Amino acid sequence: MTVALHRTEAPALAGEPVPDSPRVAWRKQMRQRVLDAARELTCEAGWDQVSLSAVAARAEVSRPSVYKEFGNRAGLGRALVVVETQQFLAGVADALYPGVPDPHDCLRAAILYVLKEADNQPLIRAVVKAARKGSDSLLPYLTARADPIFDAGQTLVQGWLATRYPQQQTESVELAADVIVRMTISHLILPSDEQPLTAQRVATAALKLLQ
């Protein structure tokens, strides 16, 4: 008697990540190359001088591919700032959690991190530098109240304040978070004092709202 042997695929283990299809993998790689190219060009000349054609050429992809992935120049700018800010806020979160015992010292350290790191990260430095000169269309993504970037910063600070001041009403926590984020961004664009002093003053002013 002949027994037919059938080759079968080994089942995927539970929780094991499913590899991307070649098409999805290519799209992810293309998207990253475009974002890297846009970031490089922005740091070199400022966003106002960046065109989709130049980005496509730097990334070595077709211009239609860039349009298909990001929609238009504004969509690319938004995606670029979202990625950069996510990394930036991760550093802020590290400064806030677990943080030092005193809330004021903890907040001051986080604000100081923002002020210093903005000078160290090329893209954010380019955006802020251009804004100080009155130009750069990437700035609204960092400062607009209705934009997810601004909201992400407020959500992070609100969550931290809620853990440090659990007795406070939600409205008070939201107000303090709004003041912290707005004042910190304001001092990024228009610095007035030495960074340690600025961080000290912003932290003091904001936390007075919760006393």
mmCIF file with all atom_site columns, N, CA and C in Angstrom, residues 18-33 69:
data_model
loop_
_atom_site.group_PDB
_atom_site.id
_atom_site.type_symbol
_atom_site.label_atom_id
_atom_site.label_alt_id
_atom_site.label_comp_id
_atom_site.label_asym_id
_atom_site.label_entity_id
_atom_site.label_seq_id
_atom_site.pdbx_PDB_ins_code
_atom_site.Cartn_x
_atom_site.Cartn_y
_atom_site.Cartn_z
_atom_site.occupancy
_atom_site.B_iso_or_equiv
_atom_site.pdbx_formal_charge
_atom_site.auth_seq_id
_atom_site.auth_comp_id
_atom_site.auth_asym_id
_atom_site.auth_atom_id
_atom_site.pdbx_PDB_model_num
ATOM 1  N N  . VAL A 1 18 ? 3.661  38.360 12.114 1.00 0.00 ? 18 VAL A N  1
ATOM 2  C CA . VAL A 1 18 ? 3.511  37.910 10.738 1.00 0.00 ? 18 VAL A CA 1
ATOM 3  C C  . VAL A 1 18 ? 4.362  38.813 9.845  1.00 0.00 ? 18 VAL A C  1
ATOM 4  N N  . PRO A 1 19 ? 5.253  38.249 9.041  1.00 0.00 ? 19 PRO A N  1
ATOM 5  C CA . PRO A 1 19 ? 6.110  39.095 8.197  1.00 0.00 ? 19 PRO A CA 1
ATOM 6  C C  . PRO A 1 19 ? 5.294  39.849 7.162  1.00 0.00 ? 19 PRO A C  1
ATOM 7  N N  . ASP A 1 20 ? 5.769  41.050 6.840  1.00 0.00 ? 20 ASP A N  1
ATOM 8  C CA . ASP A 1 20 ? 5.086  41.858 5.840  1.00 0.00 ? 20 ASP A CA 1
ATOM 9  C C  . ASP A 1 20 ? 5.203  41.211 4.465  1.00 0.00 ? 20 ASP A C  1
ATOM 10 N N  . SER A 1 21 ? 4.203  41.435 3.662  1.00 0.00 ? 21 SER A N  1
ATOM 11 C CA . SER A 1 21 ? 4.279  41.010 2.276  1.00 0.00 ? 21 SER A CA 1
ATOM 12 C C  . SER A 1 21 ? 5.323  41.869 1.568  1.00 0.00 ? 21 SER A C  1
ATOM 13 N N  . PRO A 1 22 ? 5.881  41.407 0.441  1.00 0.00 ? 22 PRO A N  1
ATOM 14 C CA . PRO A 1 22 ? 6.882  42.211 -0.263 1.00 0.00 ? 22 PRO A CA 1
ATOM 15 C C  . PRO A 1 22 ? 6.391  43.619 -0.596 1.00 0.00 ? 22 PRO A C  1
ATOM 16 N N  . ARG A 1 23 ? 5.122  43.734 -0.956 1.00 0.00 ? 23 ARG A N  1
ATOM 17 C CA . ARG A 1 23 ? 4.581  45.046 -1.309 1.00 0.00 ? 23 ARG A CA 1
ATOM 18 C C  . ARG A 1 23 ? 4.530  45.977 -0.107 1.00 0.00 ? 23 ARG A C  1
ATOM 19 N N  . VAL A 1 24 ? 4.088  45.452 1.034  1.00 0.00 ? 24 VAL A N  1
ATOM 20 C CA . VAL A 1 24 ? 4.017  46.263 2.258  1.00 0.00 ? 24 VAL A CA 1
ATOM 21 C C  . VAL A 1 24 ? 5.415  46.630 2.728  1.00 0.00 ? 24 VAL A C  1
ATOM 22 N N  . ALA A 1 25 ? 6.342  45.672 2.660  1.00 0.00 ? 25 ALA A N  1
ATOM 23 C CA . ALA A 1 25 ? 7.713  45.931 3.085  1.00 0.00 ? 25 ALA A CA 1
ATOM 24 C C  . ALA A 1 25 ? 8.347  47.022 2.226  1.00 0.00 ? 25 ALA A C  1
ATOM 25 N N  . TRP A 1 26 ? 8.093  46.957 0.900  1.00 0.00 ? 26 TRP A N  1
ATOM 26 C CA . TRP A 1 26 ? 8.645  47.980 0.006  1.00 0.00 ? 26 TRP A CA 1
ATOM 27 C C  . TRP A 1 26 ? 8.058  49.346 0.342  1.00 0.00 ? 26 TRP A C  1
ATOM 28 N N  . ARG A 1 27 ? 6.759  49.388 0.611  1.00 0.00 ? 27 ARG A N  1
ATOM 29 C CA . ARG A 1 27 ? 6.115  50.664 0.911  1.00 0.00 ? 27 ARG A CA 1
ATOM 30 C C  . ARG A 1 27 ? 6.683  51.278 2.187  1.00 0.00 ? 27 ARG A C  1
ATOM 31 N N  . LYS A 1 28 ? 6.905  50.461 3.208  1.00 0.00 ? 28 LYS A N  1
ATOM 32 C CA . LYS A 1 28 ? 7.477  50.963 4.452  1.00 0.00 ? 28 LYS A CA 1
ATOM 33 C C  . LYS A 1 28 ? 8.882  51.513 4.214  1.00 0.00 ? 28 LYS A C  1
ATOM 34 N N  . GLN A 1 29 ? 9.677  50.776 3.436  1.00 0.00 ? 29 GLN A N  1
ATOM 35 C CA . GLN A 1 29 ? 11.031 51.234 3.149  1.00 0.00 ? 29 GLN A CA 1
ATOM 36 C C  . GLN A 1 29 ? 11.016 52.536 2.346  1.00 0.00 ? 29 GLN A C  1
ATOM 37 N N  . MET A 1 30 ? 10.116 52.602 1.357  1.00 0.00 ? 30 MET A N  1
ATOM 38 C CA . MET A 1 30 ? 9.998  53.811 0.557  1.00 0.00 ? 30 MET A CA 1
ATOM 39 C C  . MET A 1 30 ? 9.586  54.999 1.413  1.00 0.00 ? 30 MET A C  1
ATOM 40 N N  . ARG A 1 31 ? 8.610  54.788 2.290  1.00 0.00 ? 31 ARG A N  1
ATOM 41 C CA . ARG A 1 31 ? 8.136  55.858 3.156  1.00 0.00 ? 31 ARG A CA 1
ATOM 42 C C  . ARG A 1 31 ? 9.258  56.380 4.050  1.00 0.00 ? 31 ARG A C  1
ATOM 43 N N  . GLN A 1 32 ? 10.053 55.466 4.591  1.00 0.00 ? 32 GLN A N  1
ATOM 44 C CA . GLN A 1 32 ? 11.147 55.878 5.465  1.00 0.00 ? 32 GLN A CA 1
ATOM 45 C C  . GLN A 1 32 ? 12.213 56.645 4.688  1.00 0.00 ? 32 GLN A C  1
ATOM 46 N N  . ARG A 1 33 ? 12.504 56.199 3.458  1.00 0.00 ? 33 ARG A N  1
ATOM 47 C CA . ARG A 1 33 ? 13.494 56.899 2.642  1.00 0.00 ? 33 ARG A CA 1
ATOM 48 C C  . ARG A 1 33 ? 13.025 58.323 2.329  1.00 0.00 ? 33 ARG A C  1
ATOM 49 N N  . GLU A 1 69 ? 1.749  58.319 -1.381 1.00 0.00 ? 69 GLU A N  1
ATOM 50 C CA . GLU A 1 69 ? 1.946  57.980 0.027  1.00 0.00 ? 69 GLU A CA 1
ATOM 51 C C  . GLU A 1 69 ? 1.535  59.109 0.958  1.00 0.00 ? 69 GLU A C  1
#
